[in-house]
CSV table of C-alpha atoms in Angstrom, one decimal:
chain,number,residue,atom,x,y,z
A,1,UNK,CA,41.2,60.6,68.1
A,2,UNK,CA,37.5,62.2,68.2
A,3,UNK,CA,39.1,66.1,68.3
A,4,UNK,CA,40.1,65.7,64.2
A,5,UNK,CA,37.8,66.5,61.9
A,6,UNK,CA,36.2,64.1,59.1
A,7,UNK,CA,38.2,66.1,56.7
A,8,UNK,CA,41.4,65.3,58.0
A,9,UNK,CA,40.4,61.5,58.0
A,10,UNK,CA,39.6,61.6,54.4
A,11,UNK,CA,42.7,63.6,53.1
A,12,UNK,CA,44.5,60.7,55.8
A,13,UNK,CA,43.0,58.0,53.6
A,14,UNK,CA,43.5,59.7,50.4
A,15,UNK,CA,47.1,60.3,51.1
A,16,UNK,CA,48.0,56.8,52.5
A,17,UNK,CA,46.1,55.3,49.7
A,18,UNK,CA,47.5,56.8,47.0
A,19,UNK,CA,51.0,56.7,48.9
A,20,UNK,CA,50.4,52.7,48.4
A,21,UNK,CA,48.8,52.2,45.1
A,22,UNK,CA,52.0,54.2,43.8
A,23,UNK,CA,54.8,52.1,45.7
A,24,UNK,CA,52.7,49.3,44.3
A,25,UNK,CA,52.5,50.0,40.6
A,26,UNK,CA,56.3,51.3,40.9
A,27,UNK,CA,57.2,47.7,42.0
A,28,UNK,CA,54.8,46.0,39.2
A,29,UNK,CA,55.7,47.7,36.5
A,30,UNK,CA,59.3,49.4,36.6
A,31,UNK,CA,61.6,46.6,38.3
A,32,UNK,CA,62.6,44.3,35.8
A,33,UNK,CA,63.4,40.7,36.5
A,34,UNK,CA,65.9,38.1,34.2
A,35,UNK,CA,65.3,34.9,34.4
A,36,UNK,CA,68.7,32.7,33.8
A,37,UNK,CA,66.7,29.8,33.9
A,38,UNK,CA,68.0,27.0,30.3
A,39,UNK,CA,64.5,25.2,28.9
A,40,UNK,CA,65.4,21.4,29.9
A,41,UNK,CA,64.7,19.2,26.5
A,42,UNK,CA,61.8,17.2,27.3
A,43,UNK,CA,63.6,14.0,26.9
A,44,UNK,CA,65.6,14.5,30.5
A,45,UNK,CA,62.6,15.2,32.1
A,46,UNK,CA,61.9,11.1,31.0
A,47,UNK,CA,65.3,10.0,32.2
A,48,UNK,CA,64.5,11.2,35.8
A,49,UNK,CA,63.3,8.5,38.6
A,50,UNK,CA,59.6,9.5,39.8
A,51,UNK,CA,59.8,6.0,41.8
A,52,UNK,CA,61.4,6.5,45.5
């Protein structure tokens, strides 16, 4: 759109950017994820058949 002024493009920018950098730092650093996940012992990683 040529009719808008650079202004309004910059404050677009501005507003989009920061719009994203803060739904992107919410999601980083304030959802916390568990892991369920046992540590196998290292000898039934031995036992298992790499062969096919």
């Amino acid at each position: 759109m040529p009719q808008m002024s650079p202004l309004n493009w910059i404050s677009l920018f501005l507003s989009f950017s920061l719009i994203f950098l803060l739904i992107n730092s919410y999601n980083y650093y304030f959802i916390n994820y568990s892991f369920n996940k046992k540590i196998t012992k290292t000898s039934s990683l031995i036992k298992i058949n790499w062969k096919w």
